[in-house]
GROMACS .gro file of C-alpha atoms in nm:
model
  248
    1MET     CA    1   8.550   9.013   9.221
    2ILE     CA    2   8.634   9.157   9.562
    3PRO     CA    3   8.667   8.867   9.811
    4ASN     CA    4   8.390   8.860  10.071
    5ASN     CA    5   8.636   8.878  10.360
    6TYR     CA    6   8.802   9.196  10.233
    7LYS     CA    7   8.720   9.527  10.398
    8LEU     CA    8   8.747   9.881  10.262
    9VAL     CA    9   9.060  10.040  10.414
   10PHE     CA   10   9.106  10.342  10.185
   11GLU     CA   11   8.874  10.544   9.966
   12ASP     CA   12   8.867  10.876   9.785
   13THR     CA   13   8.574  10.988   9.572
   14PHE     CA   14   8.722  11.338   9.538
   15GLN     CA   15   8.441  11.536   9.695
   16GLY     CA   16   8.477  11.910   9.732
   17PHE     CA   17   8.725  12.116   9.536
   18GLU     CA   18   9.060  12.056   9.704
   19LEU     CA   19   9.299  11.762   9.701
   20ASP     CA   20   9.291  11.574  10.032
   21THR     CA   21   9.651  11.626  10.140
   22ASP     CA   22   9.610  11.383  10.428
   23LYS     CA   23   9.579  11.111  10.164
   24TRP     CA   24   9.780  11.239   9.866
   25ARG     CA   25  10.092  11.421   9.759
   26ASP     CA   26  10.070  11.644   9.449
   27LYS     CA   27  10.395  11.495   9.315
   28GLN     CA   28  10.613  11.190   9.357
   29PRO     CA   29  10.775  11.139   9.700
   30TRP     CA   30  11.110  11.224   9.547
   31GLY     CA   31  11.009  11.541   9.363
   32ARG     CA   32  10.838  11.716   9.073
   33LEU     CA   33  11.045  11.579   8.789
   34HIS     CA   34  11.198  11.252   8.673
   35ALA     CA   35  11.552  11.316   8.554
   36GLY     CA   36  11.504  11.043   8.293
   37SER     CA   37  11.221  11.236   8.125
   38PRO     CA   38  11.288  11.605   8.195
   39TYR     CA   39  11.053  11.732   7.924
   40GLN     CA   40  10.760  11.717   8.171
   41TYR     CA   41  10.706  11.794   8.539
   42TYR     CA   42  10.434  11.725   8.797
   43GLY     CA   43  10.258  12.059   8.820
   44LYS     CA   44  10.033  12.168   9.107
   45ASP     CA   45   9.823  12.361   8.856
   46SER     CA   46   9.759  12.041   8.661
   47ILE     CA   47   9.551  11.890   8.944
   48HIS     CA   48   9.183  11.984   8.971
   49VAL     CA   49   8.926  11.838   9.214
   50ASN     CA   50   8.573  11.891   9.083
   51ASN     CA   51   8.339  11.763   9.355
   52GLY     CA   52   8.316  11.400   9.244
   53GLU     CA   53   8.624  11.349   9.029
   54ILE     CA   54   8.984  11.452   9.001
   55VAL     CA   55   9.119  11.584   8.672
   56LEU     CA   56   9.489  11.544   8.593
   57ASP     CA   57   9.566  11.761   8.295
   58GLN     CA   58   9.850  11.792   8.045
   59LYS     CA   59   9.946  12.129   7.902
   60TYR     CA   60  10.231  12.330   7.757
   61SER     CA   61  10.365  12.533   8.049
   62PRO     CA   62  10.747  12.573   8.046
   63LYS     CA   63  10.921  12.598   8.379
   64GLU     CA   64  11.268  12.593   8.536
   65ILE     CA   65  11.314  12.322   8.798
   66THR     CA   66  11.618  12.241   9.010
   67HIS     CA   67  11.614  11.868   9.081
   68TRP     CA   68  11.731  11.701   9.401
   69ASN     CA   69  12.037  11.579   9.206
   70GLY     CA   70  12.148  11.943   9.180
   71ASN     CA   71  12.082  11.976   8.807
   72THR     CA   72  11.853  12.241   8.662
   73TYR     CA   73  11.600  12.136   8.396
   74TYR     CA   74  11.366  12.329   8.168
   75PRO     CA   75  11.064  12.106   8.104
   76ASP     CA   76  10.801  12.230   7.859
   77TYR     CA   77  10.498  12.041   7.988
   78SER     CA   78  10.305  12.028   8.312
   79VAL     CA   79  10.124  11.700   8.385
   80GLY     CA   80   9.901  11.613   8.678
   81LEU     CA   81  10.023  11.343   8.917
   82ILE     CA   82   9.919  11.240   9.268
   83SER     CA   83  10.075  10.971   9.486
   84SER     CA   84   9.930  10.821   9.803
   85LYS     CA   85  10.096  10.894  10.136
   86LYS     CA   86  10.000  10.548  10.260
   87SER     CA   87  10.131  10.220  10.118
   88TRP     CA   88   9.985   9.869  10.130
   89LYS     CA   89  10.108   9.514  10.097
   90TYR     CA   90   9.847   9.301   9.918
   91GLY     CA   91   9.482   9.379   9.861
   92TRP     CA   92   9.224   9.476   9.601
   93PHE     CA   93   9.302   9.811   9.436
   94GLU     CA   94   9.025   9.964   9.225
   95PHE     CA   95   9.003  10.278   9.011
   96GLU     CA   96   8.715  10.427   8.812
   97ALA     CA   97   8.860  10.644   8.539
   98LYS     CA   98   8.829  10.788   8.190
   99LEU     CA   99   9.151  10.814   7.991
  100PRO     CA  100   9.245  11.145   7.827
  101THR     CA  101   9.183  11.225   7.461
  102GLY     CA  102   9.479  11.348   7.258
  103TYR     CA  103   9.797  11.248   7.081
  104GLY     CA  104  10.109  11.096   7.228
  105LEU     CA  105   9.967  11.056   7.578
  106TRP     CA  106  10.071  10.809   7.847
  107PRO     CA  107   9.827  10.814   8.141
  108ALA     CA  108   9.865  10.549   8.411
  109LEU     CA  109   9.721  10.400   8.729
  110TRP     CA  110   9.987  10.204   8.918
  111LEU     CA  111  10.151  10.081   9.236
  112THR     CA  112  10.519  10.103   9.317
  113GLY     CA  113  10.752  10.022   9.607
  114ASP     CA  114  10.755  10.279   9.885
  115ASN     CA  115  11.130  10.235   9.944
  116SER     CA  116  11.262  10.117   9.607
  117TRP     CA  117  11.198  10.086   9.235
  118PRO     CA  118  11.117   9.832   9.110
  119PRO     CA  119  10.873   9.672   9.201
  120GLU     CA  120  10.593   9.828   9.001
  121ILE     CA  121  10.247   9.700   8.910
  122ASP     CA  122  10.090   9.896   8.624
  123VAL     CA  123   9.715   9.837   8.644
  124VAL     CA  124   9.672  10.036   8.325
  125GLU     CA  125   9.899  10.241   8.104
  126GLY     CA  126   9.739  10.413   7.806
  127TYR     CA  127   9.928  10.499   7.488
  128SER     CA  128   9.762  10.717   7.221
  129LYS     CA  129   9.903  10.743   6.871
  130GLY     CA  130   9.977  11.021   6.624
  131LYS     CA  131   9.760  11.249   6.416
  132LYS     CA  132   9.771  11.062   6.085
  133ASN     CA  133   9.419  10.938   6.008
  134TYR     CA  134   9.345  10.973   6.378
  135ASN     CA  135   8.991  11.101   6.338
  136ILE     CA  136   8.869  10.836   6.095
  137LEU     CA  137   9.002  10.525   6.268
  138PRO     CA  138   8.818  10.326   6.536
  139TRP     CA  139   8.947  10.401   6.886
  140PHE     CA  140   9.134  10.072   6.923
  141PHE     CA  141   9.364  10.165   6.632
  142LYS     CA  142   9.437  10.502   6.792
  143ARG     CA  143   9.536  10.386   7.139
  144ARG     CA  144   9.627  10.080   7.339
  145VAL     CA  145   9.574   9.997   7.703
  146GLN     CA  146   9.840   9.787   7.867
  147THR     CA  147   9.939   9.615   8.191
  148ASN     CA  148  10.303   9.596   8.295
  149ILE     CA  149  10.501   9.437   8.576
  150HIS     CA  150  10.848   9.563   8.668
  151TYR     CA  151  11.062   9.371   8.912
  152ARG     CA  152  11.419   9.297   9.012
  153GLU     CA  153  11.549   8.980   9.172
  154SER     CA  154  11.761   9.168   9.426
  155VAL     CA  155  11.938   9.497   9.482
  156ASP     CA  156  12.248   9.334   9.337
  157PHE     CA  157  12.068   9.236   9.016
  158PRO     CA  158  12.046   9.548   8.797
  159LYS     CA  159  11.835   9.408   8.514
  160LYS     CA  160  11.474   9.526   8.524
  161ASP     CA  161  11.233   9.282   8.365
  162ILE     CA  162  10.925   9.430   8.205
  163LYS     CA  163  10.631   9.207   8.125
  164GLY     CA  164  10.400   9.415   7.904
  165LYS     CA  165  10.070   9.312   7.752
  166SER     CA  166   9.803   9.509   7.567
  167HIS     CA  167   9.434   9.436   7.623
  168TRP     CA  168   9.115   9.457   7.424
  169ILE     CA  169   8.825   9.657   7.569
  170ILE     CA  170   8.487   9.685   7.396
  171LYS     CA  171   8.414  10.037   7.524
  172ASN     CA  172   8.637  10.328   7.431
  173PRO     CA  173   8.829  10.404   7.754
  174ALA     CA  174   8.862  10.770   7.655
  175LYS     CA  175   8.484  10.814   7.628
  176HIS     CA  176   8.363  10.599   7.916
  177TYR     CA  177   8.446  10.570   8.283
  178LEU     CA  178   8.572  10.214   8.327
  179LYS     CA  179   8.682  10.023   8.634
  180TYR     CA  180   9.042   9.904   8.651
  181ALA     CA  181   9.138   9.672   8.936
  182CYS     CA  182   9.434   9.479   9.072
  183HIS     CA  183   9.403   9.183   9.309
  184TRP     CA  184   9.747   9.132   9.461
  185THR     CA  185   9.831   8.853   9.706
  186LYS     CA  186  10.150   8.672   9.804
  187ASP     CA  187  10.070   8.415   9.533
  188PHE     CA  188   9.943   8.615   9.236
  189VAL     CA  189   9.853   8.943   9.070
  190HIS     CA  190   9.523   8.941   8.880
  191LEU     CA  191   9.423   9.244   8.674
  192TYR     CA  192   9.067   9.335   8.576
  193TYR     CA  193   8.922   9.579   8.324
  194ASN     CA  194   8.553   9.656   8.377
  195GLU     CA  195   8.520   9.348   8.600
  196LYS     CA  196   8.671   9.119   8.334
  197LEU     CA  197   8.992   8.934   8.421
  198VAL     CA  198   9.245   9.040   8.156
  199ARG     CA  199   9.571   8.910   8.299
  200LYS     CA  200   9.715   8.667   8.552
  201ILE     CA  201  10.065   8.691   8.698
  202GLU     CA  202  10.118   8.374   8.900
  203SER     CA  203  10.482   8.279   8.847
  204PRO     CA  204  10.665   8.269   9.184
  205ASN     CA  205  10.971   8.401   8.999
  206ILE     CA  206  10.784   8.728   8.947
  207VAL     CA  207  10.536   8.750   9.234
  208ASN     CA  208  10.799   8.686   9.501
  209TYR     CA  209  10.984   9.002   9.396
  210LEU     CA  210  10.675   9.223   9.431
  211ASN     CA  211  10.660   9.140   9.800
  212THR     CA  212  10.700   9.487   9.954
  213PRO     CA  213  10.458   9.767  10.052
  214GLN     CA  214  10.358   9.982   9.756
  215TYR     CA  215  10.193  10.320   9.723
  216LEU     CA  216   9.949  10.437   9.453
  217VAL     CA  217  10.025  10.672   9.165
  218LEU     CA  218   9.770  10.833   8.932
  219ASN     CA  219   9.909  11.045   8.651
  220ASN     CA  220   9.873  11.198   8.310
  221ALA     CA  221  10.191  11.199   8.100
  222ILE     CA  222  10.339  11.245   7.753
  223GLN     CA  223  10.532  10.992   7.548
  224GLU     CA  224  10.885  11.121   7.490
  225SER     CA  225  10.862  11.100   7.110
  226TYR     CA  226  10.575  11.353   7.113
  227GLN     CA  227  10.738  11.621   7.324
  228HIS     CA  228  10.795  11.852   7.024
  229LYS     CA  229  10.466  11.777   6.848
  230ILE     CA  230  10.182  11.871   7.083
  231LYS     CA  231  10.255  12.219   7.220
  232ASN     CA  232   9.899  12.332   7.147
  233GLN     CA  233   9.737  12.027   7.307
  234TYR     CA  234   9.548  12.019   7.635
  235SER     CA  235   9.418  11.688   7.776
  236GLU     CA  236   9.237  11.572   8.090
  237PHE     CA  237   9.264  11.237   8.268
  238LYS     CA  238   8.956  11.199   8.491
  239ILE     CA  239   8.927  10.966   8.792
  240LYS     CA  240   8.605  10.931   8.991
  241SER     CA  241   8.721  10.702   9.268
  242VAL     CA  242   9.010  10.510   9.420
  243LYS     CA  243   8.944  10.224   9.664
  244VAL     CA  244   9.165   9.979   9.851
  245TYR     CA  245   9.031   9.663  10.018
  246GLN     CA  246   9.230   9.425  10.234
  247ASP     CA  247   9.183   9.103  10.430
  248VAL     CA  248   9.177   9.257  10.777
   0.00000   0.00000   0.00000
């Protein structure tokens, strides 16, 4: 639970019908496309604020994009992504969200270093599976929800360690708004799903390397292996609120 001495320092409940550009970018700080996955881009038209929630969609919408590296790419899909203009070091980070319904999706709520990658704290990453028997299986056979930690021991140490773990949730996260939270201090990262502690990261060998200000990212996305399979699919990742509390 949120410590009693923590105070609310950031909040967005997405009122009105426009993205608050004082708080958010409509892309990553470094651009509209990741050169490592150029089949999708962060489209302005994939972000919708609906007076109480933000909808980050995924749709087939081919576009030509010249990246900052000078290369031109031709991604097929637009996906909604917003990133916070402010970053924080430590605190309680809380999201109320409903994951998108569809095949081959990869929505996420996460924190990442404002000057480097890694570190990265994935509060939730959702992975939905393919169409075979999709409609007759219970939801937990069709998708998984996962926490991940990415870190590097130093700028001279190129190996990126990924500590992934999938979690059980009673309620279907694509049908219900659930709360996902991260409590990050200098000593630990604790992750909560619907107020239940699902994971503890307490090893100094990991936590010490997360020790830098991080900004927030909320995004819909497509798994690479599905890029040629879902051209007719449209999905919506819905978030009602984002809150940050700190010991101030």
